[in-house]
Amino acid sequence: MNEFKVLLLLICVISITVTQSQKPFYCQAPLPVFIKNIECDHSLSNPSENTNGLTLKMVQVVTRHGDRTPLYSTMNGLMDEWNCTLGSYMLPSQGNNGETLNNVDLLYRKVYLPGREYLPGNCSLGQLTALGYQQHINLGQAFRSLYVYKYALLSETLDESEIWVRSTDVPRTLQSAQGHLTGLYPPGTTGETGQNSVNIIDIFTMDSYFENMEPNNNLCPILVQYYYNNTDSQTYYQFNKENYNLKKEIEQALDINKAPDWSDLMDLFFATQCHGFDLPPGITESVVNATYQASLWENNYLLSPSIVNRLSMSTFFEEIINNIEEFISGNITTKYFIFSGHDDTVGPLMMLFGIDQYWPPYASHVEFELWEDDNSNKFIQLKYNGVSIEVSGCSSTMCPIDEFFETAYSILVPDYSDACQPTSSSNESGSVWP
Ligand SMILES: *[C@@H]1O[C@H](CO)[C@@H](O)[C@H](O)[C@H]1NC(C)=O
Ligand SMILES: *[C@@H]1O[C@H](CO)[C@@H](O)[C@H](O)[C@H]1NC(C)=O
Ligand SMILES: *[C@@H]1O[C@H](CO)[C@@H](O)[C@H](O)[C@H]1NC(C)=O
Ligand SMILES: *[C@@H]1O[C@H](CO)[C@@H](O)[C@H](O)[C@H]1NC(C)=O
Ligand SMILES: *[C@@H]1O[C@H](CO)[C@@H](O)[C@H](O)[C@H]1NC(C)=O
Ligand SMILES: *[C@@H]1O[C@H](CO)[C@@H](O)[C@H](O)[C@H]1NC(C)=O
């Protein structure tokens, strides 16, 4: 290794340590290889494990959006001013055929009027920030170094037949997917433009009623019963009792009558710290930590027993499995899938594999990699925020595909539709879908 490379490596390592040590882990998930920018890639150790003699065939990436404003505001002037500079230009297209792109003379931009949102400043609740967008550019760059250069899975110049993109129908996830793709294919690598002046990438989405990248009561009504049962239990009463004083303390400090959910409080505190703002008076580090612990516990508890978690994610996970099967059978040739979602996409997905120890930070990412050896044997490697996961039932992090499928099929709920029907005994009236 020459001196220049050593220096570069040192710079990369230091810049990561410094930027990450000052802020809560929540603010930024580790990149796939522990690099900050693309210059740092090739010299580093193998970012997937046990890849000797294997070729990467296909990857599915599931992400959480990047840094955003909080989802909850106290509405009482105790909050710092939030500053949103990430714009997004719009261009309606009649007939949806892109022809107008040859002839653009006016674009539109949505701008929130200051003082007319919940947050002071000019952001809406949950709006992606410029930093959040950058986090996904960085993520896309890291994936470029891995999947374009190191593993030669994708073409250097965008070939649209190689990628497929899906997002929830929410501005921050749509924009995060755009940041991801901008990092993966930066300007100058976006390929031939055909008949239009620019390429167009479809981002597939659906109405929230049908969205299965998050737990969704509309798709699986029995989840409502599980929710009522879980929250009407000794365990849950005990939890509320233990955290009663903490909640009162927070309500007093924030000068609010009724605190929102633990996760909203956690998110408010972390988002505040992620932006370098001071915590509100009375909210100490230990209150933040206790709020985080309560939030994580409650979230994991409400997804228990494991059937709740499985019902919540079964159809989405099934789509991931189907893509692998269809790719192997030759039905599809797409090599790179992006699923742009939320913490309650990434969290419950990883929980299927028994991983629930921490809340998914901004720009969290999960990779399902399909590998092949010279004898056409297939393998799956599952990675979460830069760490290769030992999936239960698998003999290695490079999991022989039969072993992986066996575990996967034990996670999927075979009689999903029936299993989602509420039992009539427990709640005849049960027509309230929270
Ligand atoms: C908002 O961001 C812009 C651009 O980064 C900066 O010039 C401005 O000072 C910021 N305003 C506040 C209130 O932080
Ligand atoms: C509002 O957003 C614009 C960018 O669109 C930024 O330049 C400006 O500083 C922001 N204003 C406030 C009050 O934060
Ligand atoms: C946060 O709380 C947990 C559980 O109460 C504790 O184990 C941990 O040390 C605390 N961390 C910090 C940084 O205070
Ligand atoms: C591939 O496509 C054929 C024809 O549509 C279908 O019958 C078959 O089940 C597909 N294979 C997989 C693995 O989905
Ligand atoms: C909820 O609890 C009731 C009463 O114990 C029970 O009959 C019902 O099956 C439970 N529902 C679920 C979905 O577990
Ligand atoms: C039945 O549903 C209602 C809401 O419609 C809820 O308030 C109540 O706790 C539920 N009861 C049981 C036993 O699940």
Short mmCIF file of C-alpha atoms and ligand atoms in Angstrom, two decimals:
data_model
loop_
_atom_site.label_atom_id
_atom_site.label_comp_id
_atom_site.label_asym_id
_atom_site.label_seq_id
_atom_site.Cartn_x
_atom_site.Cartn_y
_atom_site.Cartn_z
CA MET A 1 0.00 0.00 0.00
CA ASN A 2 1.55 3.34 -0.96
CA GLU A 3 1.76 6.36 1.31
CA PHE A 4 -0.95 8.22 -0.49
CA LYS A 5 -3.40 5.41 0.08
CA VAL A 6 -2.50 5.18 3.74
CA LEU A 7 -3.05 8.90 4.11
CA LEU A 8 -6.39 8.67 2.31
CA LEU A 9 -7.48 5.80 4.50
CA LEU A 10 -6.51 7.73 7.59
CA ILE A 11 -8.48 10.76 6.45
CA CYS A 12 -11.50 8.59 5.71
CA VAL A 13 -11.41 6.88 9.09
CA ILE A 14 -10.91 10.09 11.03
CA SER A 15 -13.65 12.00 9.25
CA ILE A 16 -16.13 9.25 10.07
CA THR A 17 -15.16 9.04 13.73
CA VAL A 18 -15.38 12.80 14.23
CA THR A 19 -18.69 13.35 12.46
CA GLN A 20 -20.32 10.41 14.19
CA SER A 21 -19.04 10.87 17.71
CA GLN A 22 -20.69 14.24 18.35
CA LYS A 23 -24.24 13.27 17.51
CA PRO A 24 -26.61 10.50 18.57
CA PHE A 25 -26.33 7.27 16.55
CA TYR A 26 -29.86 8.06 15.33
CA CYS A 27 -28.57 10.83 13.04
CA GLN A 28 -26.75 8.69 10.50
CA ALA A 29 -26.48 4.97 9.78
CA PRO A 30 -23.02 3.63 8.94
CA LEU A 31 -22.33 3.37 5.21
CA PRO A 32 -22.05 -0.07 3.59
CA VAL A 33 -18.28 0.10 3.59
CA PHE A 34 -17.02 2.38 6.30
CA ILE A 35 -16.09 5.18 3.95
CA LYS A 36 -17.12 8.76 3.64
CA ASN A 37 -16.50 9.20 -0.04
CA ILE A 38 -15.79 7.26 -3.14
CA GLU A 39 -12.02 7.92 -3.13
CA CYS A 40 -11.71 5.71 -0.09
CA ASP A 41 -13.09 2.50 -1.52
CA HIS A 42 -10.92 -0.08 -3.26
CA SER A 43 -8.16 -0.27 -0.67
CA LEU A 44 -10.49 -1.35 2.13
CA SER A 45 -11.18 -4.88 3.26
CA ASN A 46 -13.94 -6.97 1.77
CA PRO A 47 -17.29 -5.33 2.60
CA SER A 48 -19.25 -8.54 2.04
CA GLU A 49 -18.05 -11.70 3.75
CA ASN A 50 -16.75 -14.97 2.27
CA THR A 51 -17.01 -13.82 -1.34
CA ASN A 52 -13.97 -15.74 -2.63
CA GLY A 53 -14.72 -17.39 -5.96
CA LEU A 54 -18.25 -15.96 -6.03
CA THR A 55 -19.91 -13.49 -8.39
CA LEU A 56 -22.56 -11.00 -7.34
CA LYS A 57 -25.71 -11.37 -9.47
CA MET A 58 -28.37 -9.16 -7.93
CA VAL A 59 -29.01 -6.85 -4.95
CA GLN A 60 -32.15 -5.57 -3.26
CA VAL A 61 -31.65 -2.51 -1.06
CA VAL A 62 -34.20 -1.38 1.52
CA THR A 63 -33.61 2.04 3.06
CA ARG A 64 -34.90 4.52 5.60
CA HIS A 65 -35.09 8.15 4.41
CA GLY A 66 -32.34 10.56 5.50
CA ASP A 67 -32.28 13.35 8.07
CA ARG A 68 -35.58 15.20 8.36
CA THR A 69 -37.39 17.58 10.64
CA PRO A 70 -39.32 16.05 13.58
CA LEU A 71 -42.78 14.56 13.09
CA TYR A 72 -44.08 16.27 16.20
CA SER A 73 -44.09 19.87 17.33
CA THR A 74 -44.98 21.22 20.76
CA MET A 75 -46.57 24.25 19.00
CA ASN A 76 -45.63 26.47 21.90
CA GLY A 77 -42.58 28.41 20.87
CA LEU A 78 -40.09 26.30 22.80
CA MET A 79 -38.62 24.97 19.62
CA ASP A 80 -35.69 26.14 17.55
CA GLU A 81 -36.16 27.54 14.09
CA TRP A 82 -35.93 24.88 11.41
CA ASN A 83 -34.40 25.83 8.11
CA CYS A 84 -35.27 23.93 4.98
CA THR A 85 -33.22 24.55 1.87
CA LEU A 86 -33.90 21.34 -0.05
CA GLY A 87 -36.16 22.35 -2.89
CA SER A 88 -37.77 20.21 -5.53
CA TYR A 89 -38.75 21.44 -8.96
CA MET A 90 -41.88 20.21 -10.65
CA LEU A 91 -42.98 19.90 -14.24
CA PRO A 92 -46.43 18.59 -15.13
CA SER A 93 -46.46 16.40 -18.23
CA GLN A 94 -49.67 15.89 -20.19
CA GLY A 95 -49.88 12.37 -21.52
CA ASN A 96 -46.94 11.47 -19.28
CA ASN A 97 -44.64 11.00 -22.28
CA GLY A 98 -41.67 13.18 -21.40
CA GLU A 99 -41.88 15.13 -24.66
CA THR A 100 -42.13 18.40 -22.76
CA LEU A 101 -38.57 17.82 -21.53
CA ASN A 102 -37.15 18.90 -24.88
CA ASN A 103 -38.83 22.16 -24.39
CA VAL A 104 -38.72 23.18 -20.74
CA ASP A 105 -39.17 26.84 -20.16
CA LEU A 106 -40.83 26.95 -16.76
CA LEU A 107 -40.49 24.83 -13.63
CA TYR A 108 -42.50 25.06 -10.42
CA ARG A 109 -41.41 24.86 -6.81
CA LYS A 110 -43.40 24.30 -3.66
CA VAL A 111 -42.35 26.67 -0.88
CA TYR A 112 -43.80 26.57 2.62
CA LEU A 113 -44.73 30.00 3.93
CA PRO A 114 -42.82 30.80 7.12
CA GLY A 115 -45.03 30.85 10.19
CA ARG A 116 -47.71 28.67 8.60
CA GLU A 117 -46.26 25.30 9.61
CA TYR A 118 -46.15 23.52 12.96
CA LEU A 119 -42.39 24.10 13.21
CA PRO A 120 -40.93 27.59 13.53
CA GLY A 121 -38.88 28.37 10.40
CA ASN A 122 -39.84 27.18 6.96
CA CYS A 123 -40.05 23.40 7.12
CA SER A 124 -43.07 21.14 7.21
CA LEU A 125 -43.23 18.27 9.71
CA GLY A 126 -41.09 15.37 8.54
CA GLN A 127 -39.56 17.24 5.62
CA LEU A 128 -36.29 15.87 4.25
CA THR A 129 -33.42 18.29 4.87
CA ALA A 130 -30.51 19.08 2.58
CA LEU A 131 -28.43 16.93 4.94
CA GLY A 132 -30.87 14.04 4.60
CA TYR A 133 -30.64 14.26 0.85
CA GLN A 134 -26.84 14.33 1.07
CA GLN A 135 -26.89 11.23 3.28
CA HIS A 136 -28.58 9.33 0.47
CA ILE A 137 -26.16 10.71 -2.11
CA ASN A 138 -23.34 9.40 0.11
CA LEU A 139 -25.11 6.07 0.42
CA GLY A 140 -25.55 5.87 -3.36
CA GLN A 141 -21.85 6.71 -3.82
CA ALA A 142 -20.83 3.96 -1.43
CA PHE A 143 -23.05 1.54 -3.35
CA ARG A 144 -21.46 2.75 -6.58
CA SER A 145 -18.01 1.96 -5.23
CA LEU A 146 -19.24 -1.48 -4.20
CA TYR A 147 -21.64 -2.56 -6.89
CA VAL A 148 -20.25 -0.77 -9.94
CA TYR A 149 -16.51 -0.89 -9.28
CA LYS A 150 -15.67 -3.56 -6.73
CA TYR A 151 -18.21 -6.27 -7.63
CA ALA A 152 -18.90 -5.16 -11.23
CA LEU A 153 -22.60 -5.88 -10.85
CA LEU A 154 -23.90 -2.72 -12.49
CA SER A 155 -22.79 -0.82 -15.57
CA GLU A 156 -20.64 2.27 -15.04
CA THR A 157 -23.11 4.26 -17.10
CA LEU A 158 -26.78 4.01 -16.18
CA ASP A 159 -28.59 1.19 -17.93
CA GLU A 160 -32.22 1.58 -16.90
CA SER A 161 -33.00 -2.07 -17.51
CA GLU A 162 -30.70 -2.94 -14.59
CA ILE A 163 -32.54 -1.01 -11.89
CA TRP A 164 -36.02 -0.83 -10.41
CA VAL A 165 -37.14 1.69 -7.80
CA ARG A 166 -40.04 1.75 -5.37
CA SER A 167 -40.87 4.26 -2.65
CA THR A 168 -43.69 4.99 -0.25
CA ASP A 169 -45.75 7.92 -1.55
CA VAL A 170 -44.17 10.41 0.86
CA PRO A 171 -41.96 13.34 -0.19
CA ARG A 172 -39.00 12.42 2.06
CA THR A 173 -38.77 8.82 0.80
CA LEU A 174 -39.22 9.85 -2.84
CA GLN A 175 -36.46 12.44 -2.46
CA SER A 176 -34.23 9.97 -0.59
CA ALA A 177 -34.53 7.53 -3.50
CA GLN A 178 -33.52 10.38 -5.82
CA GLY A 179 -30.46 11.15 -3.68
CA HIS A 180 -29.53 7.45 -3.67
CA LEU A 181 -29.72 7.31 -7.48
CA THR A 182 -27.80 10.58 -7.84
CA GLY A 183 -24.94 9.02 -5.85
CA LEU A 184 -25.15 5.74 -7.74
CA TYR A 185 -25.15 7.48 -11.12
CA PRO A 186 -23.68 10.96 -10.72
CA PRO A 187 -23.87 13.55 -13.53
CA GLY A 188 -21.96 12.32 -16.57
CA THR A 189 -22.87 8.66 -15.97
CA THR A 190 -26.60 8.82 -16.60
CA GLY A 191 -26.38 7.39 -20.10
CA GLU A 192 -27.90 8.02 -23.51
CA THR A 193 -30.99 10.16 -23.41
CA GLY A 194 -32.86 8.75 -26.39
CA GLN A 195 -35.61 10.98 -27.70
CA ASN A 196 -35.80 13.26 -24.66
CA SER A 197 -33.24 15.74 -23.45
CA VAL A 198 -32.88 13.87 -20.14
CA ASN A 199 -33.48 10.32 -18.93
CA ILE A 200 -36.51 9.57 -16.83
CA ILE A 201 -36.47 7.05 -14.00
CA ASP A 202 -39.79 5.70 -12.79
CA ILE A 203 -40.20 5.51 -9.04
CA PHE A 204 -43.02 3.08 -8.41
CA THR A 205 -45.35 3.76 -5.53
CA MET A 206 -48.88 3.09 -4.30
CA ASP A 207 -51.64 4.63 -2.23
CA SER A 208 -50.94 4.35 1.47
CA TYR A 209 -54.01 2.11 1.84
CA PHE A 210 -52.08 -0.63 -0.03
CA GLU A 211 -48.59 0.14 1.25
CA ASN A 212 -46.96 -3.03 2.58
CA MET A 213 -43.49 -1.67 3.32
CA GLU A 214 -44.81 -0.79 6.78
CA PRO A 215 -47.27 -2.53 9.12
CA ASN A 216 -50.71 -1.70 7.70
CA ASN A 217 -54.03 -2.44 9.40
CA ASN A 218 -55.92 -2.01 6.14
CA LEU A 219 -54.12 -4.99 4.67
CA CYS A 220 -54.26 -7.06 7.83
CA PRO A 221 -57.16 -6.06 10.12
CA ILE A 222 -56.29 -8.49 12.91
CA LEU A 223 -53.29 -6.28 13.71
CA VAL A 224 -55.77 -3.93 15.38
CA GLN A 225 -56.85 -6.72 17.75
CA TYR A 226 -53.29 -7.55 18.57
CA TYR A 227 -52.69 -3.89 19.30
CA TYR A 228 -55.65 -3.73 21.70
CA ASN A 229 -54.66 -6.98 23.34
CA ASN A 230 -51.05 -5.91 23.76
CA THR A 231 -51.93 -2.52 25.20
CA ASP A 232 -54.54 -4.08 27.50
CA SER A 233 -52.12 -6.31 29.39
CA GLN A 234 -50.32 -6.48 32.75
CA THR A 235 -46.98 -6.08 30.97
CA TYR A 236 -48.10 -2.88 29.31
CA TYR A 237 -49.69 -1.42 32.46
CA GLN A 238 -46.45 -2.11 34.27
CA PHE A 239 -44.50 -0.35 31.51
CA ASN A 240 -46.74 2.71 31.74
CA LYS A 241 -46.44 2.72 35.51
CA GLU A 242 -42.65 2.59 35.40
CA ASN A 243 -42.51 5.45 32.92
CA TYR A 244 -45.25 7.59 34.44
CA ASN A 245 -42.88 10.01 36.18
CA LEU A 246 -40.71 10.32 33.10
CA LYS A 247 -43.72 11.28 31.00
CA LYS A 248 -44.86 13.85 33.59
CA GLU A 249 -41.36 15.32 33.73
CA ILE A 250 -41.30 15.69 29.94
CA GLU A 251 -44.80 17.19 29.78
CA GLN A 252 -43.76 19.75 32.36
CA ALA A 253 -40.47 20.58 30.63
CA LEU A 254 -42.13 20.96 27.22
CA ASP A 255 -45.13 22.76 28.72
CA ILE A 256 -47.65 20.46 27.07
CA ASN A 257 -50.78 18.83 28.50
CA LYS A 258 -50.51 15.46 26.87
CA ALA A 259 -47.31 13.94 25.55
CA PRO A 260 -47.47 12.20 22.18
CA ASP A 261 -46.17 8.64 21.70
CA TRP A 262 -42.74 7.77 23.07
CA SER A 263 -41.38 7.44 19.56
CA ASP A 264 -42.49 10.98 18.70
CA LEU A 265 -40.73 12.33 21.79
CA MET A 266 -37.61 10.32 21.05
CA ASP A 267 -37.65 11.58 17.48
CA LEU A 268 -38.11 15.19 18.59
CA PHE A 269 -35.12 15.01 20.97
CA PHE A 270 -32.83 13.17 18.57
CA ALA A 271 -33.75 15.35 15.59
CA THR A 272 -33.01 18.41 17.74
CA GLN A 273 -29.58 17.02 18.61
CA CYS A 274 -28.92 15.93 15.02
CA HIS A 275 -29.24 19.60 14.03
CA GLY A 276 -26.95 20.85 16.76
CA PHE A 277 -29.82 22.63 18.57
CA ASP A 278 -29.93 22.71 22.35
CA LEU A 279 -32.38 20.36 24.03
CA PRO A 280 -35.36 22.20 25.58
CA PRO A 281 -34.71 23.29 29.19
CA GLY A 282 -35.41 20.39 31.55
CA ILE A 283 -34.69 17.75 28.95
CA THR A 284 -31.38 16.23 29.99
CA GLU A 285 -29.26 13.57 28.29
CA SER A 286 -30.60 11.02 30.71
CA VAL A 287 -34.21 11.99 29.88
CA VAL A 288 -33.36 11.53 26.20
CA ASN A 289 -31.83 8.14 26.91
CA ALA A 290 -34.77 7.01 29.04
CA THR A 291 -37.19 8.20 26.34
CA TYR A 292 -35.25 6.22 23.76
CA GLN A 293 -35.29 3.08 25.92
CA ALA A 294 -39.07 3.41 26.46
CA SER A 295 -39.66 3.99 22.77
CA LEU A 296 -37.58 1.01 21.67
CA TRP A 297 -39.18 -1.27 24.24
CA GLU A 298 -42.72 -0.22 23.32
CA ASN A 299 -42.09 -0.56 19.62
CA ASN A 300 -40.65 -4.06 19.98
CA TYR A 301 -43.39 -5.06 22.39
CA LEU A 302 -46.19 -3.94 20.06
CA LEU A 303 -44.70 -6.12 17.32
CA SER A 304 -44.83 -9.14 19.61
CA PRO A 305 -45.59 -12.03 19.66
CA SER A 306 -43.61 -12.79 16.52
CA ILE A 307 -46.76 -13.51 14.51
CA VAL A 308 -47.59 -9.78 14.74
CA ASN A 309 -44.22 -8.92 13.22
CA ARG A 310 -44.60 -11.63 10.59
CA LEU A 311 -48.13 -10.58 9.60
CA SER A 312 -46.95 -6.96 9.42
CA MET A 313 -44.13 -7.67 6.96
CA SER A 314 -45.09 -10.96 5.29
CA THR A 315 -46.27 -9.67 1.90
CA PHE A 316 -43.40 -7.22 1.52
CA PHE A 317 -40.81 -9.85 2.44
CA GLU A 318 -42.54 -12.21 0.03
CA GLU A 319 -41.96 -9.68 -2.78
CA ILE A 320 -38.25 -9.69 -1.95
CA ILE A 321 -38.19 -13.50 -1.99
CA ASN A 322 -40.16 -13.57 -5.25
CA ASN A 323 -37.68 -11.23 -6.91
CA ILE A 324 -34.87 -13.62 -5.99
CA GLU A 325 -36.80 -16.60 -7.34
CA GLU A 326 -37.83 -14.85 -10.52
CA PHE A 327 -34.26 -13.68 -11.10
CA ILE A 328 -32.90 -17.20 -10.69
CA SER A 329 -35.58 -18.58 -13.01
CA GLY A 330 -34.64 -15.98 -15.62
CA ASN A 331 -38.08 -14.33 -15.55
CA ILE A 332 -36.53 -10.99 -14.62
CA THR A 333 -33.10 -9.51 -15.26
CA THR A 334 -33.23 -6.47 -12.97
CA LYS A 335 -29.99 -6.43 -10.95
CA TYR A 336 -30.60 -3.61 -8.49
CA PHE A 337 -33.80 -2.90 -6.58
CA ILE A 338 -34.32 0.10 -4.33
CA PHE A 339 -37.12 0.12 -1.76
CA SER A 340 -37.26 3.55 -0.13
CA GLY A 341 -39.14 3.45 3.16
CA HIS A 342 -39.14 4.40 6.80
CA ASP A 343 -37.90 3.27 10.20
CA ASP A 344 -40.98 1.08 10.41
CA THR A 345 -39.92 -0.52 7.14
CA VAL A 346 -36.34 -1.31 8.10
CA GLY A 347 -37.05 -2.02 11.80
CA PRO A 348 -39.80 -4.65 11.43
CA LEU A 349 -37.98 -6.18 8.42
CA MET A 350 -34.82 -6.76 10.47
CA MET A 351 -36.89 -7.92 13.41
CA LEU A 352 -38.01 -10.85 11.25
CA PHE A 353 -34.39 -12.00 11.61
CA GLY A 354 -34.31 -11.39 15.36
CA ILE A 355 -32.54 -8.04 15.09
CA ASP A 356 -34.21 -5.39 17.23
CA GLN A 357 -31.42 -4.02 19.43
CA TYR A 358 -31.44 -0.46 18.13
CA TRP A 359 -33.72 1.95 16.34
CA PRO A 360 -32.89 2.26 12.61
CA PRO A 361 -30.99 5.55 12.20
CA TYR A 362 -31.56 7.96 9.30
CA ALA A 363 -30.39 6.50 5.99
CA SER A 364 -30.40 2.95 7.39
CA HIS A 365 -29.98 0.34 4.70
CA VAL A 366 -30.53 -3.38 4.29
CA GLU A 367 -29.03 -5.37 1.42
CA PHE A 368 -30.13 -8.76 0.17
CA GLU A 369 -27.27 -9.86 -2.10
CA LEU A 370 -27.57 -12.84 -4.44
CA TRP A 371 -24.23 -14.53 -5.14
CA GLU A 372 -23.25 -17.43 -7.39
CA ASP A 373 -20.25 -19.75 -7.62
CA ASP A 374 -18.70 -21.37 -10.72
CA ASN A 375 -21.06 -24.34 -10.43
CA SER A 376 -24.13 -22.08 -10.40
CA ASN A 377 -24.73 -22.66 -6.69
CA LYS A 378 -26.55 -19.65 -5.26
CA PHE A 379 -26.09 -17.84 -1.96
CA ILE A 380 -27.73 -14.95 -0.13
CA GLN A 381 -25.88 -12.46 2.02
CA LEU A 382 -27.99 -10.21 4.23
CA LYS A 383 -26.38 -6.99 5.42
CA TYR A 384 -27.71 -4.36 7.78
CA ASN A 385 -26.01 -0.98 8.10
CA GLY A 386 -22.67 -2.34 6.98
CA VAL A 387 -22.74 -5.57 8.99
CA SER A 388 -23.18 -9.02 7.46
CA ILE A 389 -25.91 -10.87 9.35
CA GLU A 390 -25.80 -14.49 10.41
CA VAL A 391 -29.32 -15.52 9.48
CA SER A 392 -30.60 -18.28 11.74
CA GLY A 393 -30.62 -21.62 9.92
CA CYS A 394 -27.71 -20.52 7.73
CA SER A 395 -24.30 -22.17 8.01
CA SER A 396 -22.48 -18.94 7.08
CA THR A 397 -23.06 -15.24 6.45
CA MET A 398 -22.76 -16.37 2.82
CA CYS A 399 -25.91 -18.41 3.15
CA PRO A 400 -26.56 -21.32 0.75
CA ILE A 401 -29.82 -20.42 -0.95
CA ASP A 402 -31.73 -23.52 0.16
CA GLU A 403 -30.94 -22.73 3.78
CA PHE A 404 -31.97 -19.13 3.26
CA PHE A 405 -35.27 -20.10 1.61
CA GLU A 406 -36.03 -22.51 4.42
CA THR A 407 -35.70 -19.71 6.97
CA ALA A 408 -37.54 -17.26 4.71
CA TYR A 409 -40.49 -19.59 4.24
CA SER A 410 -40.71 -20.16 7.96
CA ILE A 411 -41.06 -16.37 8.33
CA LEU A 412 -43.72 -15.87 5.66
CA VAL A 413 -47.28 -16.50 6.82
CA PRO A 414 -48.64 -19.16 4.45
CA ASP A 415 -52.35 -18.57 5.14
CA TYR A 416 -51.87 -14.79 5.25
CA SER A 417 -55.39 -13.74 4.21
CA ASP A 418 -57.10 -16.02 6.71
CA ALA A 419 -54.60 -15.19 9.43
CA CYS A 420 -55.39 -11.49 8.98
CA GLN A 421 -59.13 -11.88 9.63
CA PRO A 422 -60.11 -10.62 13.08
CA THR A 423 -61.52 -13.25 15.41
CA SER A 424 -65.13 -12.32 16.10
CA SER A 425 -64.99 -13.43 19.74
CA SER A 426 -62.65 -10.76 21.05
CA ASN A 427 -64.27 -7.60 19.78
CA GLU A 428 -67.61 -7.61 18.00
CA SER A 429 -67.66 -3.86 17.48
CA GLY A 430 -63.99 -3.66 16.46
CA SER A 431 -64.47 -1.08 13.73
CA VAL A 432 -61.90 1.38 14.95
CA TRP A 433 -58.71 1.24 12.87
CA PRO A 434 -56.11 3.40 14.56
C1 LIG B 1 -30.70 28.60 6.48
O1 LIG B 1 -29.85 28.01 5.51
C2 LIG B 1 -29.27 28.96 4.66
C3 LIG B 1 -28.52 28.22 3.59
O2 LIG B 1 -27.72 27.19 4.15
C4 LIG B 1 -28.38 29.88 5.47
O3 LIG B 1 -27.83 30.85 4.62
C5 LIG B 1 -29.22 30.55 6.55
O4 LIG B 1 -28.40 31.32 7.39
C6 LIG B 1 -29.93 29.53 7.39
N1 LIG B 1 -30.85 30.17 8.31
C7 LIG B 1 -30.99 29.78 9.57
C8 LIG B 1 -32.02 30.52 10.36
O5 LIG B 1 -30.33 28.87 10.07
C1 LIG B 2 -36.39 29.37 3.94
O1 LIG B 2 -35.90 28.59 2.87
C2 LIG B 2 -35.06 29.26 1.96
C3 LIG B 2 -34.72 28.28 0.85
O2 LIG B 2 -35.86 27.91 0.18
C4 LIG B 2 -33.84 29.78 2.67
O3 LIG B 2 -32.98 30.43 1.76
C5 LIG B 2 -34.26 30.72 3.77
O4 LIG B 2 -33.15 31.15 4.51
C6 LIG B 2 -35.26 30.07 4.69
N1 LIG B 2 -35.84 31.03 5.59
C7 LIG B 2 -35.96 30.83 6.91
C8 LIG B 2 -36.67 31.91 7.66
O5 LIG B 2 -35.54 29.84 7.47
C1 LIG B 3 -29.07 4.60 28.64
O1 LIG B 3 -29.93 3.77 29.41
C2 LIG B 3 -29.59 2.40 29.40
C3 LIG B 3 -30.69 1.63 30.11
O2 LIG B 3 -31.25 2.36 31.15
C4 LIG B 3 -28.22 2.23 30.04
O3 LIG B 3 -27.86 0.87 30.04
C5 LIG B 3 -27.21 3.04 29.26
O4 LIG B 3 -25.96 2.99 29.88
C6 LIG B 3 -27.64 4.50 29.14
N1 LIG B 3 -26.76 5.18 28.23
C7 LIG B 3 -26.35 6.41 28.44
C8 LIG B 3 -25.45 7.00 27.40
O5 LIG B 3 -26.68 7.06 29.40
C1 LIG B 4 -41.71 -17.39 -14.34
O1 LIG B 4 -42.75 -17.03 -15.25
C2 LIG B 4 -43.62 -18.12 -15.58
C3 LIG B 4 -44.58 -17.62 -16.65
O2 LIG B 4 -45.23 -16.45 -16.23
C4 LIG B 4 -44.35 -18.59 -14.33
O3 LIG B 4 -45.18 -19.68 -14.62
C5 LIG B 4 -43.30 -19.02 -13.28
O4 LIG B 4 -43.95 -19.34 -12.08
C6 LIG B 4 -42.31 -17.88 -13.05
N1 LIG B 4 -41.26 -18.35 -12.16
C7 LIG B 4 -41.11 -17.89 -10.93
C8 LIG B 4 -39.98 -18.43 -10.12
O5 LIG B 4 -41.85 -17.03 -10.44
C1 LIG B 5 -57.27 -10.90 22.12
O1 LIG B 5 -57.70 -11.30 23.37
C2 LIG B 5 -58.97 -11.97 23.38
C3 LIG B 5 -59.38 -12.19 24.80
O2 LIG B 5 -58.34 -12.83 25.51
C4 LIG B 5 -58.87 -13.27 22.57
O3 LIG B 5 -60.12 -13.92 22.51
C5 LIG B 5 -58.41 -12.93 21.15
O4 LIG B 5 -58.20 -14.11 20.41
C6 LIG B 5 -57.14 -12.11 21.19
N1 LIG B 5 -56.89 -11.65 19.84
C7 LIG B 5 -55.72 -11.81 19.28
C8 LIG B 5 -55.60 -11.31 17.87
O5 LIG B 5 -54.78 -12.34 19.84
C1 LIG B 6 -62.78 -3.35 21.42
O1 LIG B 6 -62.66 -2.24 20.52
C2 LIG B 6 -62.77 -1.00 21.14
C3 LIG B 6 -62.71 0.05 20.06
O2 LIG B 6 -63.70 -0.20 19.11
C4 LIG B 6 -61.66 -0.83 22.16
O3 LIG B 6 -61.77 0.44 22.80
C5 LIG B 6 -61.75 -1.93 23.18
O4 LIG B 6 -60.65 -1.84 24.07
C6 LIG B 6 -61.71 -3.28 22.50
N1 LIG B 6 -61.93 -4.33 23.48
C7 LIG B 6 -61.23 -5.46 23.51
C8 LIG B 6 -61.58 -6.46 24.54
O5 LIG B 6 -60.34 -5.70 22.69
#
